[in-house]
């Protein structure tokens, strides 16, 4: 199989994923009466990336073949899809409060922090990582938990409702420490001379794609794991860093906005 | 004060008496301005020392096959030159300026912890002496400023030079970390009313961000040099590949510190430039928010790029790729700053004072150094030019063309504030042009030498075509640079004797330090101007056109942090990074290596009981705090004593465990397990011991009745430390006793 063929054919088209995405989109459209704003772009992007993470060739490779594909999926589901979805929600109205209602304790930043960091660490305990890569139902559980924990983690930073957010200067240590925790795991995975997720060391090649990966792409199991670790270490940290920059932007912008409001009131 | 009680003292007498005169008043000072000056003077002295070392090396290199210096003397010289310039010159200079000006800029009376500040300073001469004492003790270190293992290990560096190098760096590190904690606490706790974080002068902001960088980067160095010290003194083999150790781990640890260190040495210089350029372009800085935010981006990214120092090691393609990308990325926030400074100049009415000349030269030269830095991010280029003079040229453009030019800009800008007298502009211009010409002559040609293949750190070179000429040019440049320093000394001497009095604000600058007298009174300000924007003195002079017209009502005042709590939290953060490094070392040596005998003798159950004691001591301390809060002093004393006893039991337990292991023949040098085990648990035990001593002091104060007045902050602050030590033990216990060596 060539890479080209592989990329064209290796889509899951999993009906559940497809249905979930379509239904979420319908609900979103109905709730805002099909009037899309700039925010909706974030939501749509989140949905599309969620679909790609779960249905594209990445998903197929992540199920027991390539550790780096698993890591890409993992990072999409924890670090990218949840904040995009949250940013897409309208700030006011009933469904701006959905996350808050679902998670009464979710306002506690400590719990939120441990959710985000836990999502990284717990699913990379070798036994759990193996189980999720080889067992379908564990994989589903993993997917849901990652999205859920991701939403919990990002809510204090990007929640559409301003009341739910941490103050920008408190958000910076929140994100920075999460970045350190994530990097440490990434460093461990990159340098570990043993398989962090042993399944990926000797994948069962059901689809006949292993020759393409090993010879065509030149990915040995060790290089594959290194790339996985590095993905968690470097690009993931850039996401946290990007969020920190957003917070600083907000911090410096805020007084002007407050002043504008004040001035408007005076008039 | 006794003599003045009968008469109401005039202000001058009051100052003279309080500030004191004479040598001892400087030794005993806790005034941030005097400490700042002490830092600057000490750094300037070592600048002379390091500079002379450089000149001797340049003489040796002036012609091919020169034999002025023996290879070993040359090795000692470049090691001492690098170590001196980095740890005894650039860092203390920037810290000295920060010490002097950050409190003034934020309208504070002094630093948050003046006595800690004095202690931090005295670690500098102490560290400098330790380093140079090696000359008397059998030769200076000769293994380069990054002391790569295994060259720095006993078999290859038997003289005690490296040991003094380690001790000196450790002492200097303590000083730097405590200053950083002090600066953070000062900025967070002591800002004047109206001085919100978003209004901080950029120098103060960058020093603030830089301090976080310091408290997180230095622990990596400390962990590494402690391991090297254990190797050298206790015959362990952490970094000796011949005995199963890893030389690469030294490089990783060193550069985990070393790359942030590059930014530690340049961020405050960025801050100086961000102060000088707007003042002499008569415009507010362009894009304050971008300059401020990009500083944070640089600080965070600087921890994620260290492996680009190790491309030649052979880390593997994935590693090289990712780090090449992240190394290139760090050029983006740095570039943002260059654009902001240039845009500040754009359309400004530029006053080319000496200070401004240095700032503009900084822009050009730092950009050159930055660009050659980006070329190192390209892996194949790095393989070609690493450890050649191209690299030497690169980092001198960053550290001399960048940091030092920034420092000189700051010196000409702030000297009148510190002494009350202006530096001569005409001598200053001579100084500037000699520096620019000398610097570029000395280092620009080294790019070519490097590309031609001349390697650094080799005491001489063969007579290849062009090499002799270029090296001679470089040597002449170095001597012009040396001459320029003499001109600076002359300028300062002239200024101090008969310089033009500066007045409070000679440059019509806008930040708060210029509202104080020159030199500032011991208490800094008689009265602070109102702070309603980023440029309080501009607002004061132009009430009709303030920077933030909307803010006249004052913005919502955020609460200032508690200085004790802030200081302790920063200390704990630094310690946490230290223990993370130690645990990484433990995991590295014990998980996945060939199993080392010794681990099977550990007794998790027995140690578990002592662990319980330590954790219980956290609980008893918490109870003690509660009792103190309820003003129940007897209860407080009882719980405090219980804490002491439980902590003591833990230490006794550790002693017994060590004794048993000793009897079984386990020493620090036995194998990698024993070395890392004794290191991690021993350093934790040391922290418990420090905590116990601290508790005894608290007990002493309590018995003396100090807490009856309701001043209980010190107990709370101590509590954070004690709980932290317990949390560390939970992690250590889990890693060593519960998970244990895995193979």
PDB file of N, CA and C in Angstrom, chain B residues 358-447:
ATOM      1  N   UNK B 358      24.867  53.739  22.454  1.00  0.00           N
ATOM      2  CA  UNK B 358      25.050  52.344  22.855  1.00  0.00           C
ATOM      3  C   UNK B 358      23.779  51.543  22.587  1.00  0.00           C
ATOM      4  N   UNK B 359      22.612  52.153  22.810  1.00  0.00           N
ATOM      5  CA  UNK B 359      21.362  51.433  22.589  1.00  0.00           C
ATOM      6  C   UNK B 359      21.179  51.109  21.112  1.00  0.00           C
ATOM      7  N   UNK B 360      21.507  52.057  20.247  1.00  0.00           N
ATOM      8  CA  UNK B 360      21.337  51.797  18.818  1.00  0.00           C
ATOM      9  C   UNK B 360      22.339  50.737  18.353  1.00  0.00           C
ATOM     10  N   UNK B 361      23.583  50.842  18.853  1.00  0.00           N
ATOM     11  CA  UNK B 361      24.570  49.821  18.499  1.00  0.00           C
ATOM     12  C   UNK B 361      24.119  48.458  18.999  1.00  0.00           C
ATOM     13  N   UNK B 362      23.490  48.454  20.174  1.00  0.00           N
ATOM     14  CA  UNK B 362      22.928  47.203  20.707  1.00  0.00           C
ATOM     15  C   UNK B 362      21.979  46.586  19.688  1.00  0.00           C
ATOM     16  N   UNK B 363      21.066  47.417  19.158  1.00  0.00           N
ATOM     17  CA  UNK B 363      20.077  46.892  18.210  1.00  0.00           C
ATOM     18  C   UNK B 363      20.763  46.191  17.050  1.00  0.00           C
ATOM     19  N   UNK B 364      21.758  46.852  16.463  1.00  0.00           N
ATOM     20  CA  UNK B 364      22.406  46.276  15.284  1.00  0.00           C
ATOM     21  C   UNK B 364      23.177  45.012  15.648  1.00  0.00           C
ATOM     22  N   UNK B 365      23.976  45.112  16.708  1.00  0.00           N
ATOM     23  CA  UNK B 365      24.855  43.988  17.025  1.00  0.00           C
ATOM     24  C   UNK B 365      24.090  42.805  17.586  1.00  0.00           C
ATOM     25  N   UNK B 366      23.085  43.099  18.388  1.00  0.00           N
ATOM     26  CA  UNK B 366      22.310  41.971  18.916  1.00  0.00           C
ATOM     27  C   UNK B 366      21.579  41.269  17.782  1.00  0.00           C
ATOM     28  N   UNK B 367      21.092  42.044  16.815  1.00  0.00           N
ATOM     29  CA  UNK B 367      20.416  41.421  15.681  1.00  0.00           C
ATOM     30  C   UNK B 367      21.386  40.505  14.927  1.00  0.00           C
ATOM     31  N   UNK B 368      22.629  40.975  14.752  1.00  0.00           N
ATOM     32  CA  UNK B 368      23.628  40.116  14.105  1.00  0.00           C
ATOM     33  C   UNK B 368      23.832  38.825  14.898  1.00  0.00           C
ATOM     34  N   UNK B 369      24.004  38.990  16.213  1.00  0.00           N
ATOM     35  CA  UNK B 369      24.202  37.813  17.063  1.00  0.00           C
ATOM     36  C   UNK B 369      22.993  36.907  17.031  1.00  0.00           C
ATOM     37  N   UNK B 370      21.808  37.512  16.965  1.00  0.00           N
ATOM     38  CA  UNK B 370      20.583  36.716  16.901  1.00  0.00           C
ATOM     39  C   UNK B 370      20.513  35.944  15.605  1.00  0.00           C
ATOM     40  N   UNK B 371      20.892  36.603  14.512  1.00  0.00           N
ATOM     41  CA  UNK B 371      20.828  35.919  13.217  1.00  0.00           C
ATOM     42  C   UNK B 371      21.801  34.754  13.162  1.00  0.00           C
ATOM     43  N   UNK B 372      23.036  34.980  13.648  1.00  0.00           N
ATOM     44  CA  UNK B 372      23.964  33.840  13.633  1.00  0.00           C
ATOM     45  C   UNK B 372      23.456  32.773  14.588  1.00  0.00           C
ATOM     46  N   UNK B 373      22.694  33.175  15.602  1.00  0.00           N
ATOM     47  CA  UNK B 373      22.089  32.183  16.501  1.00  0.00           C
ATOM     48  C   UNK B 373      21.082  31.323  15.770  1.00  0.00           C
ATOM     49  N   UNK B 374      20.278  31.950  14.899  1.00  0.00           N
ATOM     50  CA  UNK B 374      19.293  31.166  14.158  1.00  0.00           C
ATOM     51  C   UNK B 374      19.990  30.152  13.259  1.00  0.00           C
ATOM     52  N   UNK B 375      21.179  30.520  12.742  1.00  0.00           N
ATOM     53  CA  UNK B 375      21.859  29.542  11.888  1.00  0.00           C
ATOM     54  C   UNK B 375      22.230  28.284  12.677  1.00  0.00           C
ATOM     55  N   UNK B 376      22.421  28.440  13.988  1.00  0.00           N
ATOM     56  CA  UNK B 376      22.740  27.245  14.781  1.00  0.00           C
ATOM     57  C   UNK B 376      21.529  26.335  14.945  1.00  0.00           C
ATOM     58  N   UNK B 377      20.333  26.889  14.718  1.00  0.00           N
ATOM     59  CA  UNK B 377      19.145  26.048  14.809  1.00  0.00           C
ATOM     60  C   UNK B 377      19.040  25.116  13.608  1.00  0.00           C
ATOM     61  N   UNK B 378      19.768  25.432  12.550  1.00  0.00           N
ATOM     62  CA  UNK B 378      19.761  24.554  11.379  1.00  0.00           C
ATOM     63  C   UNK B 378      20.784  23.449  11.632  1.00  0.00           C
ATOM     64  N   UNK B 379      20.291  22.238  11.819  1.00  0.00           N
ATOM     65  CA  UNK B 379      21.152  21.173  12.340  1.00  0.00           C
ATOM     66  C   UNK B 379      22.428  20.959  11.524  1.00  0.00           C
ATOM     67  N   UNK B 380      22.330  20.851  10.183  1.00  0.00           N
ATOM     68  CA  UNK B 380      23.582  20.577   9.441  1.00  0.00           C
ATOM     69  C   UNK B 380      24.597  21.712   9.589  1.00  0.00           C
ATOM     70  N   UNK B 381      24.123  22.952   9.656  1.00  0.00           N
ATOM     71  CA  UNK B 381      25.063  24.058   9.847  1.00  0.00           C
ATOM     72  C   UNK B 381      25.704  23.947  11.221  1.00  0.00           C
ATOM     73  N   UNK B 382      24.884  23.611  12.205  1.00  0.00           N
ATOM     74  CA  UNK B 382      25.414  23.451  13.557  1.00  0.00           C
ATOM     75  C   UNK B 382      26.528  22.413  13.579  1.00  0.00           C
ATOM     76  N   UNK B 383      26.288  21.290  12.877  1.00  0.00           N
ATOM     77  CA  UNK B 383      27.324  20.245  12.865  1.00  0.00           C
ATOM     78  C   UNK B 383      28.641  20.773  12.322  1.00  0.00           C
ATOM     79  N   UNK B 384      28.538  21.664  11.319  1.00  0.00           N
ATOM     80  CA  UNK B 384      29.755  22.185  10.714  1.00  0.00           C
ATOM     81  C   UNK B 384      30.484  23.166  11.615  1.00  0.00           C
ATOM     82  N   UNK B 385      29.727  24.094  12.223  1.00  0.00           N
ATOM     83  CA  UNK B 385      30.400  25.226  12.857  1.00  0.00           C
ATOM     84  C   UNK B 385      30.415  25.160  14.376  1.00  0.00           C
ATOM     85  N   UNK B 386      29.785  24.139  14.971  1.00  0.00           N
ATOM     86  CA  UNK B 386      29.799  24.100  16.422  1.00  0.00           C
ATOM     87  C   UNK B 386      31.228  23.926  16.912  1.00  0.00           C
ATOM     88  N   UNK B 387      31.534  24.576  18.026  1.00  0.00           N
ATOM     89  CA  UNK B 387      32.878  24.538  18.593  1.00  0.00           C
ATOM     90  C   UNK B 387      33.951  25.110  17.665  1.00  0.00           C
ATOM     91  N   UNK B 388      33.535  26.018  16.789  1.00  0.00           N
ATOM     92  CA  UNK B 388      34.528  26.784  16.038  1.00  0.00           C
ATOM     93  C   UNK B 388      34.434  28.232  16.511  1.00  0.00           C
ATOM     94  N   UNK B 389      35.277  29.080  15.922  1.00  0.00           N
ATOM     95  CA  UNK B 389      35.237  30.495  16.292  1.00  0.00           C
ATOM     96  C   UNK B 389      33.969  31.184  15.815  1.00  0.00           C
ATOM     97  N   UNK B 390      33.224  30.532  14.894  1.00  0.00           N
ATOM     98  CA  UNK B 390      31.931  31.080  14.500  1.00  0.00           C
ATOM     99  C   UNK B 390      31.015  31.163  15.726  1.00  0.00           C
ATOM    100  N   UNK B 391      31.076  30.112  16.542  1.00  0.00           N
ATOM    101  CA  UNK B 391      30.291  30.092  17.773  1.00  0.00           C
ATOM    102  C   UNK B 391      30.784  31.156  18.744  1.00  0.00           C
ATOM    103  N   UNK B 392      32.107  31.277  18.849  1.00  0.00           N
ATOM    104  CA  UNK B 392      32.676  32.288  19.743  1.00  0.00           C
ATOM    105  C   UNK B 392      32.196  33.673  19.317  1.00  0.00           C
ATOM    106  N   UNK B 393      32.229  33.913  17.996  1.00  0.00           N
ATOM    107  CA  UNK B 393      31.763  35.204  17.485  1.00  0.00           C
ATOM    108  C   UNK B 393      30.288  35.386  17.833  1.00  0.00           C
ATOM    109  N   UNK B 394      29.494  34.343  17.604  1.00  0.00           N
ATOM    110  CA  UNK B 394      28.049  34.433  17.862  1.00  0.00           C
ATOM    111  C   UNK B 394      27.766  34.848  19.303  1.00  0.00           C
ATOM    112  N   UNK B 395      28.335  34.112  20.262  1.00  0.00           N
ATOM    113  CA  UNK B 395      27.895  34.428  21.621  1.00  0.00           C
ATOM    114  C   UNK B 395      28.529  35.702  22.157  1.00  0.00           C
ATOM    115  N   UNK B 396      29.650  36.131  21.546  1.00  0.00           N
ATOM    116  CA  UNK B 396      30.139  37.439  21.961  1.00  0.00           C
ATOM    117  C   UNK B 396      29.267  38.560  21.390  1.00  0.00           C
ATOM    118  N   UNK B 397      28.707  38.334  20.208  1.00  0.00           N
ATOM    119  CA  UNK B 397      27.775  39.344  19.689  1.00  0.00           C
ATOM    120  C   UNK B 397      26.534  39.432  20.576  1.00  0.00           C
ATOM    121  N   UNK B 398      26.112  38.293  21.110  1.00  0.00           N
ATOM    122  CA  UNK B 398      24.927  38.322  21.976  1.00  0.00           C
ATOM    123  C   UNK B 398      25.287  38.908  23.341  1.00  0.00           C
ATOM    124  N   UNK B 399      26.406  38.441  23.908  1.00  0.00           N
ATOM    125  CA  UNK B 399      26.695  38.822  25.292  1.00  0.00           C
ATOM    126  C   UNK B 399      27.469  40.123  25.409  1.00  0.00           C
ATOM    127  N   UNK B 400      28.376  40.403  24.495  1.00  0.00           N
ATOM    128  CA  UNK B 400      29.045  41.704  24.564  1.00  0.00           C
ATOM    129  C   UNK B 400      28.266  42.725  23.730  1.00  0.00           C
ATOM    130  N   UNK B 401      28.056  42.385  22.450  1.00  0.00           N
ATOM    131  CA  UNK B 401      27.318  43.307  21.594  1.00  0.00           C
ATOM    132  C   UNK B 401      25.907  43.523  22.082  1.00  0.00           C
ATOM    133  N   UNK B 402      25.342  42.525  22.769  1.00  0.00           N
ATOM    134  CA  UNK B 402      24.006  42.672  23.342  1.00  0.00           C
ATOM    135  C   UNK B 402      24.065  43.144  24.781  1.00  0.00           C
ATOM    136  N   UNK B 403      24.291  42.199  25.691  1.00  0.00           N
ATOM    137  CA  UNK B 403      24.199  42.531  27.120  1.00  0.00           C
ATOM    138  C   UNK B 403      25.070  43.714  27.512  1.00  0.00           C
ATOM    139  N   UNK B 404      26.362  43.693  27.132  1.00  0.00           N
ATOM    140  CA  UNK B 404      27.263  44.743  27.607  1.00  0.00           C
ATOM    141  C   UNK B 404      26.911  46.100  27.026  1.00  0.00           C
ATOM    142  N   UNK B 405      26.542  46.123  25.745  1.00  0.00           N
ATOM    143  CA  UNK B 405      26.139  47.414  25.180  1.00  0.00           C
ATOM    144  C   UNK B 405      24.900  47.922  25.902  1.00  0.00           C
ATOM    145  N   UNK B 406      23.991  46.999  26.256  1.00  0.00           N
ATOM    146  CA  UNK B 406      22.829  47.397  27.043  1.00  0.00           C
ATOM    147  C   UNK B 406      23.249  47.966  28.384  1.00  0.00           C
ATOM    148  N   UNK B 407      24.212  47.295  29.032  1.00  0.00           N
ATOM    149  CA  UNK B 407      24.688  47.765  30.326  1.00  0.00           C
ATOM    150  C   UNK B 407      25.327  49.140  30.201  1.00  0.00           C
ATOM    151  N   UNK B 408      26.147  49.336  29.143  1.00  0.00           N
ATOM    152  CA  UNK B 408      26.779  50.644  28.959  1.00  0.00           C
ATOM    153  C   UNK B 408      25.707  51.718  28.720  1.00  0.00           C
ATOM    154  N   UNK B 409      24.699  51.387  27.905  1.00  0.00           N
ATOM    155  CA  UNK B 409      23.607  52.350  27.683  1.00  0.00           C
ATOM    156  C   UNK B 409      22.986  52.708  29.035  1.00  0.00           C
ATOM    157  N   UNK B 410      22.744  51.673  29.861  1.00  0.00           N
ATOM    158  CA  UNK B 410      22.149  51.904  31.168  1.00  0.00           C
ATOM    159  C   UNK B 410      23.075  52.697  32.079  1.00  0.00           C
ATOM    160  N   UNK B 411      24.372  52.436  31.967  1.00  0.00           N
ATOM    161  CA  UNK B 411      25.335  53.130  32.829  1.00  0.00           C
ATOM    162  C   UNK B 411      25.328  54.628  32.538  1.00  0.00           C
ATOM    163  N   UNK B 412      25.397  54.985  31.242  1.00  0.00           N
ATOM    164  CA  UNK B 412      25.388  56.413  30.896  1.00  0.00           C
ATOM    165  C   UNK B 412      24.040  57.050  31.239  1.00  0.00           C
ATOM    166  N   UNK B 413      22.988  56.263  31.170  1.00  0.00           N
ATOM    167  CA  UNK B 413      21.651  56.771  31.462  1.00  0.00           C
ATOM    168  C   UNK B 413      21.465  56.989  32.957  1.00  0.00           C
ATOM    169  N   UNK B 414      21.911  56.038  33.764  1.00  0.00           N
ATOM    170  CA  UNK B 414      21.593  56.053  35.193  1.00  0.00           C
ATOM    171  C   UNK B 414      22.724  56.570  36.077  1.00  0.00           C
ATOM    172  N   UNK B 415      23.941  56.665  35.527  1.00  0.00           N
ATOM    173  CA  UNK B 415      25.065  57.123  36.350  1.00  0.00           C
ATOM    174  C   UNK B 415      24.730  58.440  37.068  1.00  0.00           C
ATOM    175  N   UNK B 416      24.142  59.426  36.361  1.00  0.00           N
ATOM    176  CA  UNK B 416      23.800  60.683  37.055  1.00  0.00           C
ATOM    177  C   UNK B 416      22.830  60.463  38.208  1.00  0.00           C
ATOM    178  N   UNK B 417      21.944  59.476  38.070  1.00  0.00           N
ATOM    179  CA  UNK B 417      21.019  59.213  39.180  1.00  0.00           C
ATOM    180  C   UNK B 417      21.778  58.642  40.377  1.00  0.00           C
ATOM    181  N   UNK B 418      22.769  57.802  40.091  1.00  0.00           N
ATOM    182  CA  UNK B 418      23.462  57.124  41.191  1.00  0.00           C
ATOM    183  C   UNK B 418      24.456  58.043  41.886  1.00  0.00           C
ATOM    184  N   UNK B 419      25.068  58.983  41.114  1.00  0.00           N
ATOM    185  CA  UNK B 419      26.129  59.797  41.706  1.00  0.00           C
ATOM    186  C   UNK B 419      25.767  61.266  41.791  1.00  0.00           C
ATOM    187  N   UNK B 420      24.730  61.687  41.060  1.00  0.00           N
ATOM    188  CA  UNK B 420      24.400  63.101  41.029  1.00  0.00           C
ATOM    189  C   UNK B 420      25.193  63.883  40.001  1.00  0.00           C
ATOM    190  N   UNK B 421      26.083  63.206  39.288  1.00  0.00           N
ATOM    191  CA  UNK B 421      26.883  63.914  38.281  1.00  0.00           C
ATOM    192  C   UNK B 421      26.791  63.202  36.945  1.00  0.00           C
ATOM    193  N   UNK B 422      26.757  64.018  35.871  1.00  0.00           N
ATOM    194  CA  UNK B 422      26.697  63.453  34.526  1.00  0.00           C
ATOM    195  C   UNK B 422      28.069  62.917  34.129  1.00  0.00           C
ATOM    196  N   UNK B 423      28.062  61.856  33.344  1.00  0.00           N
ATOM    197  CA  UNK B 423      29.304  61.431  32.694  1.00  0.00           C
ATOM    198  C   UNK B 423      29.551  62.364  31.523  1.00  0.00           C
ATOM    199  N   UNK B 424      30.817  62.572  31.212  1.00  0.00           N
ATOM    200  CA  UNK B 424      31.136  63.485  30.116  1.00  0.00           C
ATOM    201  C   UNK B 424      30.675  62.889  28.791  1.00  0.00           C
ATOM    202  N   UNK B 425      29.934  63.662  28.029  1.00  0.00           N
ATOM    203  CA  UNK B 425      29.463  63.179  26.725  1.00  0.00           C
ATOM    204  C   UNK B 425      30.612  63.049  25.736  1.00  0.00           C
ATOM    205  N   UNK B 426      31.578  63.996  25.815  1.00  0.00           N
ATOM    206  CA  UNK B 426      32.653  63.932  24.808  1.00  0.00           C
ATOM    207  C   UNK B 426      33.545  62.721  25.070  1.00  0.00           C
ATOM    208  N   UNK B 427      33.937  62.512  26.333  1.00  0.00           N
ATOM    209  CA  UNK B 427      34.718  61.294  26.609  1.00  0.00           C
ATOM    210  C   UNK B 427      33.850  60.074  26.315  1.00  0.00           C
ATOM    211  N   UNK B 428      32.574  60.206  26.610  1.00  0.00           N
ATOM    212  CA  UNK B 428      31.649  59.087  26.363  1.00  0.00           C
ATOM    213  C   UNK B 428      31.635  58.693  24.899  1.00  0.00           C
ATOM    214  N   UNK B 429      31.656  59.689  24.008  1.00  0.00           N
ATOM    215  CA  UNK B 429      31.631  59.353  22.571  1.00  0.00           C
ATOM    216  C   UNK B 429      32.923  58.632  22.188  1.00  0.00           C
ATOM    217  N   UNK B 430      34.056  59.074  22.765  1.00  0.00           N
ATOM    218  CA  UNK B 430      35.319  58.359  22.510  1.00  0.00           C
ATOM    219  C   UNK B 430      35.185  56.922  22.989  1.00  0.00           C
ATOM    220  N   UNK B 431      34.641  56.778  24.196  1.00  0.00           N
ATOM    221  CA  UNK B 431      34.435  55.433  24.747  1.00  0.00           C
ATOM    222  C   UNK B 431      33.566  54.621  23.811  1.00  0.00           C
ATOM    223  N   UNK B 432      32.471  55.221  23.349  1.00  0.00           N
ATOM    224  CA  UNK B 432      31.543  54.482  22.489  1.00  0.00           C
ATOM    225  C   UNK B 432      32.227  54.012  21.213  1.00  0.00           C
ATOM    226  N   UNK B 433      32.905  54.968  20.517  1.00  0.00           N
ATOM    227  CA  UNK B 433      33.471  54.567  19.228  1.00  0.00           C
ATOM    228  C   UNK B 433      34.596  53.563  19.397  1.00  0.00           C
ATOM    229  N   UNK B 434      35.414  53.728  20.445  1.00  0.00           N
ATOM    230  CA  UNK B 434      36.462  52.724  20.681  1.00  0.00           C
ATOM    231  C   UNK B 434      35.832  51.357  20.935  1.00  0.00           C
ATOM    232  N   UNK B 435      34.719  51.340  21.705  1.00  0.00           N
ATOM    233  CA  UNK B 435      34.076  50.061  22.013  1.00  0.00           C
ATOM    234  C   UNK B 435      33.531  49.423  20.744  1.00  0.00           C
ATOM    235  N   UNK B 436      32.830  50.234  19.940  1.00  0.00           N
ATOM    236  CA  UNK B 436      32.230  49.665  18.732  1.00  0.00           C
ATOM    237  C   UNK B 436      33.318  49.145  17.796  1.00  0.00           C
ATOM    238  N   UNK B 437      34.344  49.967  17.580  1.00  0.00           N
ATOM    239  CA  UNK B 437      35.397  49.556  16.639  1.00  0.00           C
ATOM    240  C   UNK B 437      36.144  48.340  17.197  1.00  0.00           C
ATOM    241  N   UNK B 438      36.542  48.434  18.465  1.00  0.00           N
ATOM    242  CA  UNK B 438      37.287  47.337  19.068  1.00  0.00           C
ATOM    243  C   UNK B 438      36.484  46.058  19.062  1.00  0.00           C
ATOM    244  N   UNK B 439      35.224  46.163  19.461  1.00  0.00           N
ATOM    245  CA  UNK B 439      34.383  44.968  19.556  1.00  0.00           C
ATOM    246  C   UNK B 439      34.220  44.310  18.192  1.00  0.00           C
ATOM    247  N   UNK B 440      33.861  45.112  17.198  1.00  0.00           N
ATOM    248  CA  UNK B 440      33.618  44.499  15.889  1.00  0.00           C
ATOM    249  C   UNK B 440      34.892  43.976  15.241  1.00  0.00           C
ATOM    250  N   UNK B 441      36.004  44.691  15.478  1.00  0.00           N
ATOM    251  CA  UNK B 441      37.274  44.160  14.968  1.00  0.00           C
ATOM    252  C   UNK B 441      37.598  42.828  15.622  1.00  0.00           C
ATOM    253  N   UNK B 442      37.396  42.778  16.921  1.00  0.00           N
ATOM    254  CA  UNK B 442      37.791  41.573  17.654  1.00  0.00           C
ATOM    255  C   UNK B 442      36.928  40.392  17.259  1.00  0.00           C
ATOM    256  N   UNK B 443      35.641  40.617  17.082  1.00  0.00           N
ATOM    257  CA  UNK B 443      34.758  39.459  16.959  1.00  0.00           C
ATOM    258  C   UNK B 443      34.183  39.235  15.576  1.00  0.00           C
ATOM    259  N   UNK B 444      34.090  40.285  14.728  1.00  0.00           N
ATOM    260  CA  UNK B 444      33.476  40.012  13.428  1.00  0.00           C
ATOM    261  C   UNK B 444      34.328  39.051  12.623  1.00  0.00           C
ATOM    262  N   UNK B 445      35.655  39.254  12.679  1.00  0.00           N
ATOM    263  CA  UNK B 445      36.533  38.380  11.874  1.00  0.00           C
ATOM    264  C   UNK B 445      36.475  36.935  12.368  1.00  0.00           C
ATOM    265  N   UNK B 446      36.070  36.762  13.617  1.00  0.00           N
ATOM    266  CA  UNK B 446      36.020  35.384  14.133  1.00  0.00           C
ATOM    267  C   UNK B 446      34.955  34.555  13.434  1.00  0.00           C
ATOM    268  N   UNK B 447      33.915  35.225  12.881  1.00  0.00           N
ATOM    269  CA  UNK B 447      32.962  34.468  12.052  1.00  0.00           C
ATOM    270  C   UNK B 447      33.704  33.752  10.929  1.00  0.00           C
TER     271      UNK B 447
END
